XYZ file of C-alpha atoms in Angstrom:
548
model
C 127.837 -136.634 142.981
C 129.699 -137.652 139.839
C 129.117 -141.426 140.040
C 125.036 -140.323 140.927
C 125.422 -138.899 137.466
C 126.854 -141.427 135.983
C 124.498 -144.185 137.655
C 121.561 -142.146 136.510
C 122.523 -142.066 133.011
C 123.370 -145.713 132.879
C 119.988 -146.457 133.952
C 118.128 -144.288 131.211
C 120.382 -145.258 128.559
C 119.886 -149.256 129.600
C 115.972 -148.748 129.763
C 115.890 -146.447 126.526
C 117.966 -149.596 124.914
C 115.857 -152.023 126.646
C 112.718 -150.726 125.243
C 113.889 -149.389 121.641
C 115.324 -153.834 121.612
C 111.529 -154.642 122.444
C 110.084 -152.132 120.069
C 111.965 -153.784 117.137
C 111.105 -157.366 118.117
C 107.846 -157.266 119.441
C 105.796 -158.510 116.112
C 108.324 -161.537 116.021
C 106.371 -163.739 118.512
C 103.303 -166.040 117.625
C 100.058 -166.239 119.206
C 100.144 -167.782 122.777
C 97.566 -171.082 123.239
C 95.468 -169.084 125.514
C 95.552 -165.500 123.626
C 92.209 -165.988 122.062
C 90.576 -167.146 125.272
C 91.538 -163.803 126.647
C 90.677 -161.865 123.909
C 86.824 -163.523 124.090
C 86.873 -163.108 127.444
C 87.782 -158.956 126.722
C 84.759 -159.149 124.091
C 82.676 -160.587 126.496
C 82.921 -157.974 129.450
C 83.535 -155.500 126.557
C 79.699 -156.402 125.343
C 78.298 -155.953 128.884
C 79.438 -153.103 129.726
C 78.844 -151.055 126.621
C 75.329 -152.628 126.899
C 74.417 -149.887 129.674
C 75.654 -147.121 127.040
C 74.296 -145.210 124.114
C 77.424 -146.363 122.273
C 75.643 -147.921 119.176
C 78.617 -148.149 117.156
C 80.860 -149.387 119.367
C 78.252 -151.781 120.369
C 77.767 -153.057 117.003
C 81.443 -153.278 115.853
C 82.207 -154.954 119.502
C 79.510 -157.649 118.801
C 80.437 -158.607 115.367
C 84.143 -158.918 116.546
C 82.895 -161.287 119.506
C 80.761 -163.203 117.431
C 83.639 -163.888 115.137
C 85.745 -164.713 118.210
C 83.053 -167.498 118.915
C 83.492 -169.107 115.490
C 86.950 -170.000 116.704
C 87.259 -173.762 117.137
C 88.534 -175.321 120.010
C 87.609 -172.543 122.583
C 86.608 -172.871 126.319
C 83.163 -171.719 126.708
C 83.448 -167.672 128.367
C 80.331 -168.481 131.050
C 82.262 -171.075 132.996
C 85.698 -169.155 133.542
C 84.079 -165.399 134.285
C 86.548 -165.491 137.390
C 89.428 -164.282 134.609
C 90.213 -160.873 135.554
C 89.616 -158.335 132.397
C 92.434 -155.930 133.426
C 94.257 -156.758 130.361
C 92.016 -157.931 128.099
C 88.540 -155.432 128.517
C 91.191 -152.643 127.360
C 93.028 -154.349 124.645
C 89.024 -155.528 123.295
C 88.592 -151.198 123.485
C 91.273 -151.024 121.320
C 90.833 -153.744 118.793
C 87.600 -151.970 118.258
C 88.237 -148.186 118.601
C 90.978 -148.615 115.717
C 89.405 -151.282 113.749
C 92.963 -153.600 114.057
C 92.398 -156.516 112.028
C 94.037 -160.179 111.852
C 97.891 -159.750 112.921
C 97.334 -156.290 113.566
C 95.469 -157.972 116.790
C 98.556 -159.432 118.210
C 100.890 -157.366 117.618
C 98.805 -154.599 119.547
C 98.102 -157.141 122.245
C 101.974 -157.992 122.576
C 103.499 -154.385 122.494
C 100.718 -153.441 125.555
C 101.913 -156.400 127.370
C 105.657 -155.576 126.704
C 105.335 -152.503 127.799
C 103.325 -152.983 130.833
C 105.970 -155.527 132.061
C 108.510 -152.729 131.298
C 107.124 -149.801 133.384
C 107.044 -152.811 136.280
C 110.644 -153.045 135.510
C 110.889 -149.216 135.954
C 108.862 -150.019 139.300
C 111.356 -152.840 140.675
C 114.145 -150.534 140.240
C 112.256 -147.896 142.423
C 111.789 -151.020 145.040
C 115.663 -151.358 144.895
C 116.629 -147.579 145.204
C 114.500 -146.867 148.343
C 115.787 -150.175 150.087
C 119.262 -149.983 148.969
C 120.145 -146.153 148.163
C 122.563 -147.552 145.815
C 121.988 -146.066 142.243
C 125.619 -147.032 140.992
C 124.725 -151.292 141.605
C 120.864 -150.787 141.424
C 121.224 -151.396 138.044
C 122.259 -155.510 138.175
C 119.071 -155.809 139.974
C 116.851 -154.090 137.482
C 118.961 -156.037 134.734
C 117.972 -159.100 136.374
C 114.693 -158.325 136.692
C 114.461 -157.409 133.177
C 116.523 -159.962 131.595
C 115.298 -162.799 132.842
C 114.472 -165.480 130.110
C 111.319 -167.043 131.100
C 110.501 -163.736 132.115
C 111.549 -161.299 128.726
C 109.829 -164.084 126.190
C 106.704 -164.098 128.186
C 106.131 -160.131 128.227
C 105.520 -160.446 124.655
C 102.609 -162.606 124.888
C 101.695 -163.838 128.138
C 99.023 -161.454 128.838
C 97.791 -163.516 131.740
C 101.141 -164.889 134.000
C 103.426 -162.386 133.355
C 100.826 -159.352 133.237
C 100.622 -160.989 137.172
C 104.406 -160.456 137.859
C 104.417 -156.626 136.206
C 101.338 -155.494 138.106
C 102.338 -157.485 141.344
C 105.500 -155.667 141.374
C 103.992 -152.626 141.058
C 101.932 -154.001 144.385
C 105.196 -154.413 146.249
C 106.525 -150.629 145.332
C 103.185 -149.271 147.101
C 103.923 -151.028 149.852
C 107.267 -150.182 150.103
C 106.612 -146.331 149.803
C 103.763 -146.957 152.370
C 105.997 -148.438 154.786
C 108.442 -145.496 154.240
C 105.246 -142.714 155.059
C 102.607 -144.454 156.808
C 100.323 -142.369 155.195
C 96.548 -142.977 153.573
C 97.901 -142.463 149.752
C 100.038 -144.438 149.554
C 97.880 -147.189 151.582
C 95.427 -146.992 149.034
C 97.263 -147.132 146.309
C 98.984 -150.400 147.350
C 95.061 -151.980 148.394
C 94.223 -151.051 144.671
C 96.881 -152.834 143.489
C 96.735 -155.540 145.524
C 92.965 -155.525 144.219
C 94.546 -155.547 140.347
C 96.662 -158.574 141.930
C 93.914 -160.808 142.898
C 91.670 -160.414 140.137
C 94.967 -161.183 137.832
C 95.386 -163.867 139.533
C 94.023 -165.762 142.752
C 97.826 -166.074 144.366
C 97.281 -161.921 144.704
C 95.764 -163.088 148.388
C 99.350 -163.094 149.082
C 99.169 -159.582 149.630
C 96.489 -159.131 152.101
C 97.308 -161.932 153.977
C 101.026 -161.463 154.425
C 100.292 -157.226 155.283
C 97.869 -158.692 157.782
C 100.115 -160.586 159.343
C 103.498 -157.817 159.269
C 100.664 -155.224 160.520
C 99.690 -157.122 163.545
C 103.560 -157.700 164.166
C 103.400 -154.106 164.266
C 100.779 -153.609 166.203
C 101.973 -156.102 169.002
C 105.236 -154.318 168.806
C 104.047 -150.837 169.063
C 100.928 -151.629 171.147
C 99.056 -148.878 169.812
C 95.956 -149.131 168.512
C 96.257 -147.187 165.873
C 97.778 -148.798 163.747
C 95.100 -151.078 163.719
C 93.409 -148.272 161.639
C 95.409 -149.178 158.940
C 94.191 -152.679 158.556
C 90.961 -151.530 158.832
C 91.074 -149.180 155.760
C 93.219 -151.585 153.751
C 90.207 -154.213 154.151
C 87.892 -151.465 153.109
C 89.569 -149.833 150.445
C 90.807 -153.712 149.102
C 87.337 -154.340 148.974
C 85.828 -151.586 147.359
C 88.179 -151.133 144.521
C 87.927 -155.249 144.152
C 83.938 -154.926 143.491
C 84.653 -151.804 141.666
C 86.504 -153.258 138.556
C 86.286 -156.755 138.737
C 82.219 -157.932 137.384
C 83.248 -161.567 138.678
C 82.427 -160.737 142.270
C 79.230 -158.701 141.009
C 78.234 -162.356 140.276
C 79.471 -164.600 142.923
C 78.716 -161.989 145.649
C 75.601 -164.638 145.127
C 77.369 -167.271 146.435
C 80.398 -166.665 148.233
C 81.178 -169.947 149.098
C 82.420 -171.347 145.900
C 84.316 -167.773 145.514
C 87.854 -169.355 145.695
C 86.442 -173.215 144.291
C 86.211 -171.417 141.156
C 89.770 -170.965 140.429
C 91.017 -174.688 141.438
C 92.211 -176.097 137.932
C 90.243 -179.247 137.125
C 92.050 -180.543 133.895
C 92.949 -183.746 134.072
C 95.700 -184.433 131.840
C 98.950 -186.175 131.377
C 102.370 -184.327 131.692
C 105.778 -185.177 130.281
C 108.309 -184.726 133.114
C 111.812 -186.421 133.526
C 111.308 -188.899 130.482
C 107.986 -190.485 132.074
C 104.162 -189.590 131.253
C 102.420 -188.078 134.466
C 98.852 -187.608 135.430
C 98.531 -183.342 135.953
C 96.999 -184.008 139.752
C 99.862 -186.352 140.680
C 102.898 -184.302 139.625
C 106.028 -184.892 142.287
C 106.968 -182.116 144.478
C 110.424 -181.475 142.736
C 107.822 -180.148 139.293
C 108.005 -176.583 139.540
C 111.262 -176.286 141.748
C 113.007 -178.309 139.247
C 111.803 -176.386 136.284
C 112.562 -173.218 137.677
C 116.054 -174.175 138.632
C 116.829 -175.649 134.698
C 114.929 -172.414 133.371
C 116.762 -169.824 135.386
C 120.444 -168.787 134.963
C 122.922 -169.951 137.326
C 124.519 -167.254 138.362
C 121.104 -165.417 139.410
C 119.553 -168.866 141.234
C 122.582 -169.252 142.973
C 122.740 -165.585 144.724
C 118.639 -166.235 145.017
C 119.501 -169.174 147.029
C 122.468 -166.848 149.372
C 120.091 -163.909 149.642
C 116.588 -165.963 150.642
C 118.860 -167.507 152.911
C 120.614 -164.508 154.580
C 116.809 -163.096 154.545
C 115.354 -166.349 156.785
C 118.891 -165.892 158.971
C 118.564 -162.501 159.961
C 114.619 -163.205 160.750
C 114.715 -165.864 162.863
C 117.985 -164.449 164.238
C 115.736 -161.008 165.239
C 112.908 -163.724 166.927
C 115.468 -165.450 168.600
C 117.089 -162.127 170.193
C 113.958 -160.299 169.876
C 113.474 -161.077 173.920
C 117.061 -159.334 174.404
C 116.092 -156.638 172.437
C 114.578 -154.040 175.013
C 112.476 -152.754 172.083
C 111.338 -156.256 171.257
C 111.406 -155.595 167.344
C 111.319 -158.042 164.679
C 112.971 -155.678 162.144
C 115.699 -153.211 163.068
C 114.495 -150.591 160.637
C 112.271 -150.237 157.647
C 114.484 -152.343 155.445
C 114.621 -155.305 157.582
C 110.936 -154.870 157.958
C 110.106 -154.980 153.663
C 112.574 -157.536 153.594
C 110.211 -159.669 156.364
C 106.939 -158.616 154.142
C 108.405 -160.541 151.222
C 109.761 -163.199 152.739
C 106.456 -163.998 154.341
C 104.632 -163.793 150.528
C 107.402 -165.979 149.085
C 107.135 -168.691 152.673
C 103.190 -168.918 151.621
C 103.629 -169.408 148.283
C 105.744 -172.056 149.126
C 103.892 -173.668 151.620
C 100.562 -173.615 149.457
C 102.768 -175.636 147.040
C 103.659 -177.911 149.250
C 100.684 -178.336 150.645
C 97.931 -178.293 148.366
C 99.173 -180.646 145.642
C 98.455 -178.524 142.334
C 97.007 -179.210 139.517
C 99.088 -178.146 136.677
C 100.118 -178.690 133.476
C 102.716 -176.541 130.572
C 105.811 -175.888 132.689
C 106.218 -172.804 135.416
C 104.422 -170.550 133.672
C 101.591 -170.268 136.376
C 104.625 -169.214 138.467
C 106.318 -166.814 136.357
C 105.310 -164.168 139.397
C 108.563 -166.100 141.579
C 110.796 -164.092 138.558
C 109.925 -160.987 141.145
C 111.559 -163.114 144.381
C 113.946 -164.511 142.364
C 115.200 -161.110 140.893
C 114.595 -159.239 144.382
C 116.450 -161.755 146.604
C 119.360 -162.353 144.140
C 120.222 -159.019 144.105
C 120.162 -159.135 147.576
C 122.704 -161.862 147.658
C 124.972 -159.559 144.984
C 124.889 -156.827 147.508
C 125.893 -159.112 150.347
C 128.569 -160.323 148.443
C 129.717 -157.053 147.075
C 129.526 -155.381 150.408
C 131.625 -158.446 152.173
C 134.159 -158.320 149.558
C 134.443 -154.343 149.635
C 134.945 -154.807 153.258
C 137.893 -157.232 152.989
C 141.170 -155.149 153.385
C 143.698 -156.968 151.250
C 146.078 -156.126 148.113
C 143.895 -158.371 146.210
C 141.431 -156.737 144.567
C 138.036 -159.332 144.748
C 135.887 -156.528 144.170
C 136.531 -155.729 140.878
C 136.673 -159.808 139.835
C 133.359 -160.035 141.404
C 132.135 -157.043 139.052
C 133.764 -158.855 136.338
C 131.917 -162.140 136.984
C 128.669 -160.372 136.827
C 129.992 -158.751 133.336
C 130.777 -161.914 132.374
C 127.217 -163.238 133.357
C 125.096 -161.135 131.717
C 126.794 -160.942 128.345
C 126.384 -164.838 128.375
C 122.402 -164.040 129.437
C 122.080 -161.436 126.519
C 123.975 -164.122 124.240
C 121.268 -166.717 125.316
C 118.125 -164.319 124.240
C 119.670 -164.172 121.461
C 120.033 -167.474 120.251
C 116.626 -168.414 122.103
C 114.741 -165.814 120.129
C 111.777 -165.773 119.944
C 111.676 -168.396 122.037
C 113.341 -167.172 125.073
C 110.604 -168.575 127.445
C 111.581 -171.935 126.144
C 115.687 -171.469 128.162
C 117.264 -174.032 129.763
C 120.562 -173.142 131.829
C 123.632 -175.437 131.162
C 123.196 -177.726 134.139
C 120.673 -179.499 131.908
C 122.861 -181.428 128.901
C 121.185 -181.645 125.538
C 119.825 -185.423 125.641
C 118.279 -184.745 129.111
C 116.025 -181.669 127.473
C 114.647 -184.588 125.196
C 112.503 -185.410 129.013
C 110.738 -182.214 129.259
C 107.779 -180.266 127.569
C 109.048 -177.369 125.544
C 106.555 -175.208 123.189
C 104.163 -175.328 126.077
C 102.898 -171.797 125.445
C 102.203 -173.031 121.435
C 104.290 -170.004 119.696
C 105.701 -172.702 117.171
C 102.398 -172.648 115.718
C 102.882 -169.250 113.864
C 106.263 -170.025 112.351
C 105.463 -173.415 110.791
C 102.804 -172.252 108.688
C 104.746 -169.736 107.453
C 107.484 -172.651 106.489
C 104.271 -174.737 104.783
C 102.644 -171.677 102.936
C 105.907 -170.906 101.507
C 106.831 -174.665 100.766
C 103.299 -175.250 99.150
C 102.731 -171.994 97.138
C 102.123 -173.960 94.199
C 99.324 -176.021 95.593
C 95.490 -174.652 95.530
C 95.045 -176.774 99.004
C 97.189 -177.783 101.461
C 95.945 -180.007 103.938
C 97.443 -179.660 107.488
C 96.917 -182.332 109.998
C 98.318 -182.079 114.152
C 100.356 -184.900 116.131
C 99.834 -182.832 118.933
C 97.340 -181.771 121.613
C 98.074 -178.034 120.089
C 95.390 -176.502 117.816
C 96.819 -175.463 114.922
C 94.057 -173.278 113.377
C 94.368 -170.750 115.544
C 97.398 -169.735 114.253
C 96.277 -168.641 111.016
C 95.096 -165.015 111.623
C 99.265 -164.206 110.988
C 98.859 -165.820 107.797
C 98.337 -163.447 104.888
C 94.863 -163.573 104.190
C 94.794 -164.550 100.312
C 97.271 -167.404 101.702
C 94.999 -168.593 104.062
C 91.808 -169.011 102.024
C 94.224 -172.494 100.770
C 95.287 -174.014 104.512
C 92.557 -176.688 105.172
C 93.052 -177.415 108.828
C 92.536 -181.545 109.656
C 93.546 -181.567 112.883
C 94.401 -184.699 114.800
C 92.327 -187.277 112.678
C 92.527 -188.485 109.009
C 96.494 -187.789 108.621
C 96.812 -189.637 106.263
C 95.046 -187.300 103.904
C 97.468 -184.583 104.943
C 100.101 -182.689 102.595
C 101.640 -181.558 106.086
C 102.125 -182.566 109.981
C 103.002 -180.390 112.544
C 103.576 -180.941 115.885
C 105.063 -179.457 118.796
C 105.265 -182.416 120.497
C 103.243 -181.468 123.599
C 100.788 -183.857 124.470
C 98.131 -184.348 127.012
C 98.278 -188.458 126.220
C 101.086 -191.008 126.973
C 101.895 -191.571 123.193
C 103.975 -194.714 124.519
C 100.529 -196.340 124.594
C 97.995 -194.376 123.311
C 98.785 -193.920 119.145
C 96.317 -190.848 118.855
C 99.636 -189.087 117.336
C 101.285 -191.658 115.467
C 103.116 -190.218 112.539
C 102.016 -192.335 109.319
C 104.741 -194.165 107.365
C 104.450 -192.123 104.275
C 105.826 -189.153 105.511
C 109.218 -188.189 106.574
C 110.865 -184.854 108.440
C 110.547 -181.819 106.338
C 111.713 -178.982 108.941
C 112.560 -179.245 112.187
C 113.656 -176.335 114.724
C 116.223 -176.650 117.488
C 117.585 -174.398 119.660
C 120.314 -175.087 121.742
C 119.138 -179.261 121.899
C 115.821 -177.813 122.509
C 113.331 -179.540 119.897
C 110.749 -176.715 119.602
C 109.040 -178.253 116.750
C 108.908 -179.997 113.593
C 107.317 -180.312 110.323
C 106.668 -183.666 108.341
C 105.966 -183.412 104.813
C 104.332 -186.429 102.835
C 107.067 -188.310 100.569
C-alpha cells in the first residue's frame, strides 16, 4: 500500500514538474516553417463555417485576420491542400480571434495548446502502461520516456501538425486498450472517434482501422461467434460518421472518392542532404528514416526498443507456431498479449508501407515523429523484461538495483541533453554520431533558427534606419518577423535569396533544396565574413554573415 502511495505521488509531482518546466519555456521557441500554413488553413475553415452563422463580428474580425494571413509571402495556396485536418488549427483560428492575440501573442498561444495537448497524451500513455502492466512503482520510466524524448519534447512546442499526430494517436491506443479490457459500446466509440481525429491528422491514422480489423477477425475466428462481428460493424459506422462529421475535406471529395488517398501522396521534388551527398527527395535509400531515428533517439531507450519489439515478434510467432497445440487455439494468452499483438501489427504496417512504397520526403523524421509512441511503448517493455529477469535471479549480487541505477544514470544524461539542446531539442543527436559526421545531415529542418537570428541582427543594427537581410537558404526568412517588436520591424527589409550583395546581413540555416556543390543559387559573396554562428553540441544550427 505504502509504495502505491509513494508511486502515486511520484507521478503527480513528475507531471506537476513536467508541466510547470513547459509553462516557463514555452514562448522560447520560434515559429515552425509550416506554422503559418496551418494557421491559413484554420482561417480558412474558420471563414466557412462561421459563414452559415449570424456571427457578424466574428465574421468580420476572422476575415480581416485571413486576409492578412494571405499577404504572407511564400505560402502554399489553401485550395490545393484542403485534405489538412483542422483539429488543431480551426480552434487555435477561434482563439486568435475571440481574444484578439496579436503578432507573438499568436505563437505563443499556438505553442502552449500544442504543449499541452501532447502532455495530457502523456497523462494518456501512462494510463496505457498502468492497465497493461499494474505496476505504478516502474510505470513511471515509461511515462518519462514517453515524455522526455528529444525529438519528441522540442516538437510539442511547435509542431502542431506531426506531433499533434503522436498526442492524439496515443490517446487512440488508450481507447482501445480500455475497450479491449470491457468490450463494451463506449468505449468502442470513443476509440472509432479517435481513430477518426487520427486520420484526418494524418493519413497513417488508417493504421488503426486496418490493424483492429485484422485483431477483430483473429477474434472472431478464435471465438467463432458471430457476434463479435458486431463490433466491426459499428466501428465502421461510428469511424465513419464522426470522420464526415468534423472533417469538411471528405464533404468535398465524397465527389470523387477515387483520388481520396492520391491527395495526400507528397509531390515535392527536391534535393536532400543525407550522409555528406545531395539526394533527389523520391530516391532517398531505405536506411533515411531508420538511420535518423537511430542518431536522434537516445541509446539507452533504442536499445531496450530493439529487446522489447523483439520479445513482442517472439512471443507472437511463438503463440502461431503452438497455437495448433493450444486446445483453445489462441493467438494471445490474455488481454495483454492480445494489445501487445494490436500494436505490433500498427508498427509491422508502418514498416512495411516504408519499405514498400518508396516515400517521398524531405526535413528529417519529422513525418514520423508518431514511432516516438512505439518507441516509448516497446522500450519500456524491454525495461520490464529486464527488470523482471534480473528480480528473478537469486544471487548475493544485487543486479537489480545497478539496473535501476543505469536508468538513473540515463535519464539525468537525457535531462542534461534538453538542456544544452534548448530550444532546439528536436535538433538531438545521440553520441554514436561524432561531431564531424553531423556536418552530413540537415539540421534546422523545422526553420526555428529563423526567430533567434533576427533578434541577433535587430540588436546588432539598432543604429541603422534599414537593414537589408538577404537568405543562403531555401528557408524564408520573412516569416519570422511577427516575433520582432513591431517598431523594430518597420526597418528589416527582407531580400531574400537574390541581390546579396546589397545585403547588410545573411542568414542561413543551411538547409537547402539544391546541390550547392553545383548549383551557386547560395553562394556567400566575398565581402562578407561570419558574424554569429550557433552550435550546439557540433550541431551547426545556423549562422549569420555580416558585410565587412
Amino acid at each position: 500500500m505504502k509504495n502505491t502511495t509513494y508511486s502515486t505521488i511520484g507521478i503527480y509531482t513528475f507531471l506537476f514538474l513536467y508541466f510547470l518546466i513547459g509553462l516557463s519555456i514555452f514562448q522560447d521557441f520560434g515559429i515552425g516553417i509550416e506554422e503559418h500554413f496551418q494557421r491559413k488553413s484554420g482561417f480558412y475553415w474558420l471563414n466557412q463555417i462561421l459563414n452559415f452563422t449570424n456571427f457578424d463580428n466574428l465574421k468580420i474580425a476572422a476575415s480581416n485576420r485571413y486576409d492578412s494571413i494571405m499577404q504572407i509571402p511564400n505560402l502554399v495556396d489553401i485550395e490545393s491542400h484542403l485534405n489538412y485536418g483542422i483539429l488543431f488549427d480551426l480552434p487555435a483560428a477561434f482563439i486568435e480571434t475571440l481574444f484578439d492575440l496579436k503578432d507573438d501573442q499568436i505563437f505563443k498561444m499556438r505553442h502552449l495548446i500544442n504543449f499541452s495537448i501532447f502532455f495530457i497524451s502523456g497523462i494518456f500513455f501512462y494510463k496505457i502502461l498502468d492497465q497493461r502492466y499494474k505496476q505504478k512503482i516502474i510505470t513511471i520510466i515509461g511515462l518519462a520516456i514517453y515524455l522526455l524524448l528529444p525529438k519528441s519534447f522540442g516538437s510539442s512546442f511547435f509542431d502542431s501538425k506531426d506531433l499533434f499526430f503522436l498526442s492524439i494517436i496515443t490517446i487512440s491506443f488508450y481507447f482501445y486498450v480500455k475497450f479491449e479490457g470491457r468490450r463494451n459500446m463506449k468505449y468502442l466509440c470513443l476509440f472509432a472517434l479517435f481513430s477518426a481525429f487520427s486520420i484526418s491528422s494524418r493519413i497513417f491514422g488508417l493504421i488503426l482501422p486496418i490493424s483492429f480489423l485484422i485483431i477483430e477477425f483473429l477474434n472472431y475466428f478464435e471465438k467463432k461467434s458471430y457476434i463479435e462481428i458486431k463490433y466491426i460493424f459499428y466501428y465502421l459506422i461510428f469511424l465513419t460518421f464522426f470522420s464526415f462529421l468534423h472533417w469538411p475535406y471528405l464533404w468535398i471529395a465524397i465527389n470523387d472518392l477515387s483520388n481520396l488517398i492520391e491527395n495526400f501522396v507528397v509531390r515535392t521534388d527536391t534535393k536532400v542532404y543525407f550522409e555528406g551527398i545531395y539526394i533527389n527527395s523520391k530516391n532517398l535509400p531505405y536506411n533515411y528514416i531508420p538511420k535518423l531515428i537511430f542518431l536522434g533517439t537516445p541509446i539507452f531507450v533504442t536499445l531496450f526498443f530493439l529487446l522489447g519489439i523483439l520479445i513482442s515478434y517472439q512471443k507472437i510467432f511463438k503463440n502461431f507456431i503452438n497455437i495448433e497445440k493450444n486446445n483453445d487455439k489462441k493467438l494471445w494468452i490474455d488481454s495483454s498479449e492480445k494489445i501487445d499483438l494490436f500494436l505490433v501489427i500498427n508498427f509491422s504496417i508502418i514498416v512495411i508501407h516504408y519499405f514498400t512504397s518508396n516515400p517521398n520526403l524531405y526535413g528529417g523524421w519529422r513525418h514520423y515523429i508518431f514511432l516516438n509512441f512505439f518507441i516509448s511503448y516497446f522500450s519500456f517493455y524491454g525495461i520490464n523484461y529486464t527488470l523482471t529477469y534480473f528480480r528473478n535471479i537469486k544471487t548475493k549480487f544485487n543486479f537489480l538495483n545497478i539496473a535501476y541505477s543505469f536508468l538513473i544514470l540515463c535519464f539525468f544524461h537525457l535531462i542534461y541533453n534538453l538542456i544544452l539542446y534548448h530550444p532546439y531539442q528536436s535538433y538531438f543527436f545521440n553520441e554514436l554520431i561524432n561531431n564531424r559526421t553531423k556536418k552530413n545531415y540537415e539540421i534546422d529542418t523545422q526553420s526555428l533558427s529563423r526567430v533567434d537570428a533576427l533578434k541577433i541582427i535587430e540588436e546588432d543594427s539598432k543604429n541603422l534606419n534599414v537593414v537589408r537581410i538577404a537568405t543562403a537558404s531555401w528557408t524564408p526568412l520573412e516569416d519570422a518577423k511577427f516575433q520582432i517588436d513591431k517598431d523594430s520591424r518597420k526597418r528589416l527589409i527582407f531580400l531574400g535569396t537574390s541581390n546579396k550583395e546589397d545585403a547588410s546581413y545573411i542568414y542561413s540555416n543551411h538547409f537547402y533544396e539544391v546541390d550547392i556543390n553545383i548549383n551557386s543559387k547560395y553562394k556567400i559573396p566575398k565581402n562578407f565574413s561570419v558574424y554569429k554562428e550557433l552550435i550546439i553540441d557540433g550541431s551547426k544550427i545556423y549562422t549569420i554573415y555580416k558585410k565587412n
